[in-house]
Amino acid sequence: MDQARLQQEYAALGSVFDPQEQLIQQQMSQLPGQAQAQRSALEQAKVNAFRDITSQARGRGVYFSGFRPEEEARYTGATFLPALAEVEGRQLQQQTALQQALLGVRQERQKQATATLQDILNREQQERQFRIEQEARAREAAASRAASTPQLPTTQQFLTQAFSGYRPAYEGGTAYFTEREVIPALMANYGLNQRDAAKLAFEYRKRVFGEGYGRI
């Protein structure tokens, strides 16, 4: 398939598919910011939780320099890190889903472009086939007409027939037979002018009957 024409059909579908691609790409571009906002919220929640743990520890008199109560480690392992992993996993999942959606849009666009071009190519092939068939029929009709049209004899064949039984006037033939009968017939049947028709007729008469040129 013609790749240049396929690309043209692909581009022609821009009004339908470009907005879809742009929306998906916009959503993809927003994912890092959304994930960062969620991570910031988790960090702030961790800070708040540690502050509360520290405050409670001091209230119980178990906090001193260099010691972190086990509640902080428990919060980090049981709450903060799983929530952070969930944010990362959700971002990856959304990124994958949007990439698949973008791929699907492009595949559908390619599919429609291919189908459209194939329809065009099919129509063009049908039109070429129609022209070929029309030309073939025209040639057949012309050949049939040519075969059915009677073919004129050559000028020499015509002259042989026209002068059959010819006798000069002094031998009892028709006076000016060549000028009145043969030359006009040559002009009418073969589209010759008077000079060319006369030349043919007189040359034939001289060759066959030994007579000189007549007058036009």
PDB file of C-alpha atoms in Angstrom:
ATOM      1  CA  MET A   1       0.000   0.000   0.000  1.00  0.00           C
ATOM      2  CA  ASP A   2       1.208   3.497  -0.841  1.00  0.00           C
ATOM      3  CA  GLN A   3       2.606   4.784   2.467  1.00  0.00           C
ATOM      4  CA  ALA A   4       2.547   8.431   1.361  1.00  0.00           C
ATOM      5  CA  ARG A   5      -1.163   8.240   0.541  1.00  0.00           C
ATOM      6  CA  LEU A   6      -1.799   6.312   3.759  1.00  0.00           C
ATOM      7  CA  GLN A   7      -0.110   9.097   5.720  1.00  0.00           C
ATOM      8  CA  GLN A   8      -2.346  11.621   3.968  1.00  0.00           C
ATOM      9  CA  GLU A   9      -5.455   9.705   4.991  1.00  0.00           C
ATOM     10  CA  TYR A  10      -4.076   9.397   8.537  1.00  0.00           C
ATOM     11  CA  ALA A  11      -3.541  13.160   8.716  1.00  0.00           C
ATOM     12  CA  ALA A  12      -7.017  13.799   7.291  1.00  0.00           C
ATOM     13  CA  LEU A  13      -8.508  12.143  10.399  1.00  0.00           C
ATOM     14  CA  GLY A  14      -6.873  14.717  12.667  1.00  0.00           C
ATOM     15  CA  SER A  15     -10.105  16.553  13.439  1.00  0.00           C
ATOM     16  CA  VAL A  16     -11.516  13.344  14.916  1.00  0.00           C
ATOM     17  CA  PHE A  17      -8.526  11.802  16.689  1.00  0.00           C
ATOM     18  CA  ASP A  18      -6.196  14.705  17.565  1.00  0.00           C
ATOM     19  CA  PRO A  19      -8.483  15.982  20.383  1.00  0.00           C
ATOM     20  CA  GLN A  20      -8.613  12.473  21.866  1.00  0.00           C
ATOM     21  CA  GLU A  21      -4.827  12.148  21.793  1.00  0.00           C
ATOM     22  CA  GLN A  22      -4.363  15.613  23.264  1.00  0.00           C
ATOM     23  CA  LEU A  23      -6.752  14.852  26.142  1.00  0.00           C
ATOM     24  CA  ILE A  24      -4.933  11.622  27.003  1.00  0.00           C
ATOM     25  CA  GLN A  25      -1.522  13.302  26.797  1.00  0.00           C
ATOM     26  CA  GLN A  26      -2.780  16.109  29.021  1.00  0.00           C
ATOM     27  CA  GLN A  27      -3.943  13.570  31.595  1.00  0.00           C
ATOM     28  CA  MET A  28      -0.560  11.836  31.398  1.00  0.00           C
ATOM     29  CA  SER A  29       1.277  15.105  31.967  1.00  0.00           C
ATOM     30  CA  GLN A  30      -0.776  15.737  35.105  1.00  0.00           C
ATOM     31  CA  LEU A  31       0.068  12.421  36.753  1.00  0.00           C
ATOM     32  CA  PRO A  32       3.493  13.421  38.195  1.00  0.00           C
ATOM     33  CA  GLY A  33       2.026  16.531  39.806  1.00  0.00           C
ATOM     34  CA  GLN A  34      -0.890  14.589  41.262  1.00  0.00           C
ATOM     35  CA  ALA A  35       1.436  11.940  42.643  1.00  0.00           C
ATOM     36  CA  GLN A  36       3.739  14.573  44.111  1.00  0.00           C
ATOM     37  CA  ALA A  37       0.793  16.257  45.825  1.00  0.00           C
ATOM     38  CA  GLN A  38      -0.200  12.923  47.335  1.00  0.00           C
ATOM     39  CA  ARG A  39       3.362  12.250  48.480  1.00  0.00           C
ATOM     40  CA  SER A  40       3.533  15.716  50.047  1.00  0.00           C
ATOM     41  CA  ALA A  41       0.296  15.022  51.861  1.00  0.00           C
ATOM     42  CA  LEU A  42       1.703  11.746  53.190  1.00  0.00           C
ATOM     43  CA  GLU A  43       4.919  13.483  54.290  1.00  0.00           C
ATOM     44  CA  GLN A  44       2.886  16.105  56.127  1.00  0.00           C
ATOM     45  CA  ALA A  45       0.759  13.404  57.725  1.00  0.00           C
ATOM     46  CA  LYS A  46       3.966  11.682  58.830  1.00  0.00           C
ATOM     47  CA  VAL A  47       5.285  14.911  60.354  1.00  0.00           C
ATOM     48  CA  ASN A  48       2.005  15.418  62.180  1.00  0.00           C
ATOM     49  CA  ALA A  49       1.964  11.827  63.384  1.00  0.00           C
ATOM     50  CA  PHE A  50       5.545  12.031  64.671  1.00  0.00           C
ATOM     51  CA  ARG A  51       4.750  15.283  66.448  1.00  0.00           C
ATOM     52  CA  ASP A  52       1.795  13.652  68.150  1.00  0.00           C
ATOM     53  CA  ILE A  53       3.894  10.610  69.072  1.00  0.00           C
ATOM     54  CA  THR A  54       6.630  12.827  70.505  1.00  0.00           C
ATOM     55  CA  SER A  55       4.121  14.879  72.441  1.00  0.00           C
ATOM     56  CA  GLN A  56       2.561  11.757  73.920  1.00  0.00           C
ATOM     57  CA  ALA A  57       5.976  10.299  74.787  1.00  0.00           C
ATOM     58  CA  ARG A  58       6.993  13.420  76.627  1.00  0.00           C
ATOM     59  CA  GLY A  59       3.751  13.319  78.469  1.00  0.00           C
ATOM     60  CA  ARG A  60       4.530   9.831  79.623  1.00  0.00           C
ATOM     61  CA  GLY A  61       8.153  10.767  80.440  1.00  0.00           C
ATOM     62  CA  VAL A  62       9.708   8.234  78.091  1.00  0.00           C
ATOM     63  CA  TYR A  63      11.305  10.640  75.587  1.00  0.00           C
ATOM     64  CA  PHE A  64      14.904  11.765  75.914  1.00  0.00           C
ATOM     65  CA  SER A  65      17.694  12.924  73.614  1.00  0.00           C
ATOM     66  CA  GLY A  66      18.657  10.478  70.853  1.00  0.00           C
ATOM     67  CA  PHE A  67      15.622   8.200  71.306  1.00  0.00           C
ATOM     68  CA  ARG A  68      12.731   7.731  68.977  1.00  0.00           C
ATOM     69  CA  PRO A  69       9.802   5.858  70.383  1.00  0.00           C
ATOM     70  CA  GLU A  70       8.935   2.615  68.636  1.00  0.00           C
ATOM     71  CA  GLU A  71       5.591   4.163  67.659  1.00  0.00           C
ATOM     72  CA  GLU A  72       7.388   6.229  65.007  1.00  0.00           C
ATOM     73  CA  ALA A  73       8.941   3.129  63.456  1.00  0.00           C
ATOM     74  CA  ARG A  74       5.602   1.356  63.607  1.00  0.00           C
ATOM     75  CA  TYR A  75       3.862   4.292  61.899  1.00  0.00           C
ATOM     76  CA  THR A  76       6.518   4.434  59.197  1.00  0.00           C
ATOM     77  CA  GLY A  77       6.348   0.719  58.442  1.00  0.00           C
ATOM     78  CA  ALA A  78       2.623   0.179  58.843  1.00  0.00           C
ATOM     79  CA  THR A  79       1.153   3.431  57.524  1.00  0.00           C
ATOM     80  CA  PHE A  80       3.530   5.759  55.716  1.00  0.00           C
ATOM     81  CA  LEU A  81       5.482   3.362  53.510  1.00  0.00           C
ATOM     82  CA  PRO A  82       2.406   1.346  52.352  1.00  0.00           C
ATOM     83  CA  ALA A  83       0.572   4.570  51.559  1.00  0.00           C
ATOM     84  CA  LEU A  84       3.603   5.859  49.648  1.00  0.00           C
ATOM     85  CA  ALA A  85       3.854   2.570  47.714  1.00  0.00           C
ATOM     86  CA  GLU A  86       0.145   2.815  46.919  1.00  0.00           C
ATOM     87  CA  VAL A  87       0.664   6.306  45.469  1.00  0.00           C
ATOM     88  CA  GLU A  88       3.559   5.086  43.327  1.00  0.00           C
ATOM     89  CA  GLY A  89       1.624   2.012  42.211  1.00  0.00           C
ATOM     90  CA  ARG A  90      -1.483   4.021  41.385  1.00  0.00           C
ATOM     91  CA  GLN A  91       0.575   6.480  39.336  1.00  0.00           C
ATOM     92  CA  LEU A  92       2.173   3.629  37.395  1.00  0.00           C
ATOM     93  CA  GLN A  93      -1.211   1.983  36.869  1.00  0.00           C
ATOM     94  CA  GLN A  94      -2.762   5.210  35.605  1.00  0.00           C
ATOM     95  CA  GLN A  95       0.253   5.892  33.388  1.00  0.00           C
ATOM     96  CA  THR A  96      -0.029   2.417  31.850  1.00  0.00           C
ATOM     97  CA  ALA A  97      -3.769   2.743  31.327  1.00  0.00           C
ATOM     98  CA  LEU A  98      -3.387   6.111  29.612  1.00  0.00           C
ATOM     99  CA  GLN A  99      -0.557   4.806  27.410  1.00  0.00           C
ATOM    100  CA  GLN A 100      -2.770   1.904  26.370  1.00  0.00           C
ATOM    101  CA  ALA A 101      -5.635   4.304  25.673  1.00  0.00           C
ATOM    102  CA  LEU A 102      -3.340   6.478  23.542  1.00  0.00           C
ATOM    103  CA  LEU A 103      -2.123   3.422  21.657  1.00  0.00           C
ATOM    104  CA  GLY A 104      -5.726   2.347  21.109  1.00  0.00           C
ATOM    105  CA  VAL A 105      -6.668   5.742  19.665  1.00  0.00           C
ATOM    106  CA  ARG A 106      -3.711   5.660  17.285  1.00  0.00           C
ATOM    107  CA  GLN A 107      -4.448   2.089  16.238  1.00  0.00           C
ATOM    108  CA  GLU A 108      -8.069   2.977  15.502  1.00  0.00           C
ATOM    109  CA  ARG A 109      -6.935   6.012  13.529  1.00  0.00           C
ATOM    110  CA  GLN A 110      -4.526   3.848  11.529  1.00  0.00           C
ATOM    111  CA  LYS A 111      -7.272   1.283  10.969  1.00  0.00           C
ATOM    112  CA  GLN A 112      -9.715   3.878   9.648  1.00  0.00           C
ATOM    113  CA  ALA A 113      -7.049   5.496   7.446  1.00  0.00           C
ATOM    114  CA  THR A 114      -6.158   2.098   5.984  1.00  0.00           C
ATOM    115  CA  ALA A 115      -9.806   1.240   5.340  1.00  0.00           C
ATOM    116  CA  THR A 116     -10.452   4.604   3.700  1.00  0.00           C
ATOM    117  CA  LEU A 117      -7.416   4.310   1.436  1.00  0.00           C
ATOM    118  CA  GLN A 118      -8.344   0.734   0.527  1.00  0.00           C
ATOM    119  CA  ASP A 119     -11.824   1.921  -0.505  1.00  0.00           C
ATOM    120  CA  ILE A 120     -10.228   4.627  -2.656  1.00  0.00           C
ATOM    121  CA  LEU A 121      -7.828   2.138  -4.238  1.00  0.00           C
ATOM    122  CA  ASN A 122     -10.694  -0.263  -4.937  1.00  0.00           C
ATOM    123  CA  ARG A 123     -12.698   2.486  -6.648  1.00  0.00           C
ATOM    124  CA  GLU A 124      -9.676   3.528  -8.692  1.00  0.00           C
ATOM    125  CA  GLN A 125      -9.112  -0.079  -9.734  1.00  0.00           C
ATOM    126  CA  GLN A 126     -12.763  -0.399 -10.733  1.00  0.00           C
ATOM    127  CA  GLU A 127     -12.548   2.830 -12.734  1.00  0.00           C
ATOM    128  CA  ARG A 128      -9.386   1.618 -14.497  1.00  0.00           C
ATOM    129  CA  GLN A 129     -11.019  -1.700 -15.258  1.00  0.00           C
ATOM    130  CA  PHE A 130     -14.109   0.094 -16.569  1.00  0.00           C
ATOM    131  CA  ARG A 131     -11.969   2.281 -18.853  1.00  0.00           C
ATOM    132  CA  ILE A 132     -10.069  -0.757 -20.121  1.00  0.00           C
ATOM    133  CA  GLU A 133     -13.325  -2.549 -20.893  1.00  0.00           C
ATOM    134  CA  GLN A 134     -14.766   0.549 -22.575  1.00  0.00           C
ATOM    135  CA  GLU A 135     -11.661   0.966 -24.718  1.00  0.00           C
ATOM    136  CA  ALA A 136     -11.740  -2.725 -25.646  1.00  0.00           C
ATOM    137  CA  ARG A 137     -15.403  -2.468 -26.651  1.00  0.00           C
ATOM    138  CA  ALA A 138     -14.653   0.668 -28.651  1.00  0.00           C
ATOM    139  CA  ARG A 139     -11.844  -1.122 -30.491  1.00  0.00           C
ATOM    140  CA  GLU A 140     -14.090  -4.096 -31.172  1.00  0.00           C
ATOM    141  CA  ALA A 141     -16.836  -1.817 -32.483  1.00  0.00           C
ATOM    142  CA  ALA A 142     -14.357   0.042 -34.711  1.00  0.00           C
ATOM    143  CA  ALA A 143     -12.989  -3.244 -36.027  1.00  0.00           C
ATOM    144  CA  SER A 144     -16.513  -4.490 -36.671  1.00  0.00           C
ATOM    145  CA  ARG A 145     -17.416  -1.312 -38.538  1.00  0.00           C
ATOM    146  CA  ALA A 146     -14.210  -1.521 -40.553  1.00  0.00           C
ATOM    147  CA  ALA A 147     -14.931  -5.135 -41.438  1.00  0.00           C
ATOM    148  CA  SER A 148     -18.488  -4.344 -42.521  1.00  0.00           C
ATOM    149  CA  THR A 149     -17.527  -1.250 -44.524  1.00  0.00           C
ATOM    150  CA  PRO A 150     -16.811  -2.036 -48.153  1.00  0.00           C
ATOM    151  CA  GLN A 151     -13.199  -1.312 -48.980  1.00  0.00           C
ATOM    152  CA  LEU A 152     -12.453   0.826 -52.003  1.00  0.00           C
ATOM    153  CA  PRO A 153     -10.246  -0.803 -54.583  1.00  0.00           C
ATOM    154  CA  THR A 154      -6.864   0.749 -55.160  1.00  0.00           C
ATOM    155  CA  THR A 155      -6.726   3.492 -57.779  1.00  0.00           C
ATOM    156  CA  GLN A 156      -5.012   1.079 -60.155  1.00  0.00           C
ATOM    157  CA  GLN A 157      -7.734  -1.495 -59.624  1.00  0.00           C
ATOM    158  CA  PHE A 158     -10.327   1.205 -60.182  1.00  0.00           C
ATOM    159  CA  LEU A 159      -8.659   2.356 -63.385  1.00  0.00           C
ATOM    160  CA  THR A 160      -8.480  -1.211 -64.674  1.00  0.00           C
ATOM    161  CA  GLN A 161     -12.197  -1.551 -64.134  1.00  0.00           C
ATOM    162  CA  ALA A 162     -13.020   1.932 -65.426  1.00  0.00           C
ATOM    163  CA  PHE A 163     -11.064   1.426 -68.670  1.00  0.00           C
ATOM    164  CA  SER A 164     -12.320  -2.104 -69.300  1.00  0.00           C
ATOM    165  CA  GLY A 165     -13.734  -2.113 -72.815  1.00  0.00           C
ATOM    166  CA  TYR A 166     -12.275   1.338 -73.480  1.00  0.00           C
ATOM    167  CA  ARG A 167     -11.899   2.436 -77.109  1.00  0.00           C
ATOM    168  CA  PRO A 168     -10.659   5.757 -78.351  1.00  0.00           C
ATOM    169  CA  ALA A 169     -13.195   7.982 -80.057  1.00  0.00           C
ATOM    170  CA  TYR A 170     -11.566   7.468 -83.440  1.00  0.00           C
ATOM    171  CA  GLU A 171     -12.244   3.755 -83.053  1.00  0.00           C
ATOM    172  CA  GLY A 172     -15.886   4.323 -82.215  1.00  0.00           C
ATOM    173  CA  GLY A 173     -15.540   4.877 -78.469  1.00  0.00           C
ATOM    174  CA  THR A 174     -17.075   7.665 -76.403  1.00  0.00           C
ATOM    175  CA  ALA A 175     -15.423  11.011 -76.978  1.00  0.00           C
ATOM    176  CA  TYR A 176     -13.657  12.482 -73.936  1.00  0.00           C
ATOM    177  CA  PHE A 177     -14.457   9.358 -71.912  1.00  0.00           C
ATOM    178  CA  THR A 178     -11.385   9.866 -69.735  1.00  0.00           C
ATOM    179  CA  GLU A 179     -12.176  13.517 -69.021  1.00  0.00           C
ATOM    180  CA  ARG A 180     -15.923  13.076 -68.482  1.00  0.00           C
ATOM    181  CA  GLU A 181     -16.100   9.690 -66.721  1.00  0.00           C
ATOM    182  CA  VAL A 182     -12.822   8.470 -65.282  1.00  0.00           C
ATOM    183  CA  ILE A 183     -11.322  11.670 -63.870  1.00  0.00           C
ATOM    184  CA  PRO A 184     -14.548  12.834 -62.082  1.00  0.00           C
ATOM    185  CA  ALA A 185     -14.974   9.319 -60.635  1.00  0.00           C
ATOM    186  CA  LEU A 186     -11.426   9.357 -59.260  1.00  0.00           C
ATOM    187  CA  MET A 187     -12.036  12.748 -57.682  1.00  0.00           C
ATOM    188  CA  ALA A 188     -15.340  11.675 -56.117  1.00  0.00           C
ATOM    189  CA  ASN A 189     -14.240   8.278 -54.799  1.00  0.00           C
ATOM    190  CA  TYR A 190     -10.698   9.068 -53.643  1.00  0.00           C
ATOM    191  CA  GLY A 191     -10.880  12.751 -52.717  1.00  0.00           C
ATOM    192  CA  LEU A 192      -8.315  13.724 -55.331  1.00  0.00           C
ATOM    193  CA  ASN A 193      -8.052  17.126 -56.917  1.00  0.00           C
ATOM    194  CA  GLN A 194      -8.506  17.392 -60.676  1.00  0.00           C
ATOM    195  CA  ARG A 195      -4.793  17.594 -61.500  1.00  0.00           C
ATOM    196  CA  ASP A 196      -3.856  14.461 -59.512  1.00  0.00           C
ATOM    197  CA  ALA A 197      -6.863  12.510 -60.816  1.00  0.00           C
ATOM    198  CA  ALA A 198      -6.018  13.461 -64.406  1.00  0.00           C
ATOM    199  CA  LYS A 199      -2.376  12.457 -63.940  1.00  0.00           C
ATOM    200  CA  LEU A 200      -3.373   8.998 -62.734  1.00  0.00           C
ATOM    201  CA  ALA A 201      -5.908   8.487 -65.501  1.00  0.00           C
ATOM    202  CA  PHE A 202      -3.711   9.650 -68.380  1.00  0.00           C
ATOM    203  CA  GLU A 203      -0.654   7.759 -67.110  1.00  0.00           C
ATOM    204  CA  TYR A 204      -2.704   4.569 -66.925  1.00  0.00           C
ATOM    205  CA  ARG A 205      -4.192   5.169 -70.398  1.00  0.00           C
ATOM    206  CA  LYS A 206      -0.755   5.788 -71.885  1.00  0.00           C
ATOM    207  CA  ARG A 207       0.738   2.717 -70.228  1.00  0.00           C
ATOM    208  CA  VAL A 208      -2.096   0.363 -71.201  1.00  0.00           C
ATOM    209  CA  PHE A 209      -3.364   1.812 -74.455  1.00  0.00           C
ATOM    210  CA  GLY A 210      -0.336   3.735 -75.656  1.00  0.00           C
ATOM    211  CA  GLU A 211      -2.211   7.022 -75.931  1.00  0.00           C
ATOM    212  CA  GLY A 212      -0.718  10.371 -75.053  1.00  0.00           C
ATOM    213  CA  TYR A 213      -1.979  12.812 -72.440  1.00  0.00           C
ATOM    214  CA  GLY A 214      -5.351  14.412 -73.022  1.00  0.00           C
ATOM    215  CA  ARG A 215      -6.564  17.870 -72.091  1.00  0.00           C
ATOM    216  CA  ILE A 216      -8.087  18.894 -68.780  1.00  0.00           C
TER     217      ILE A 216
END
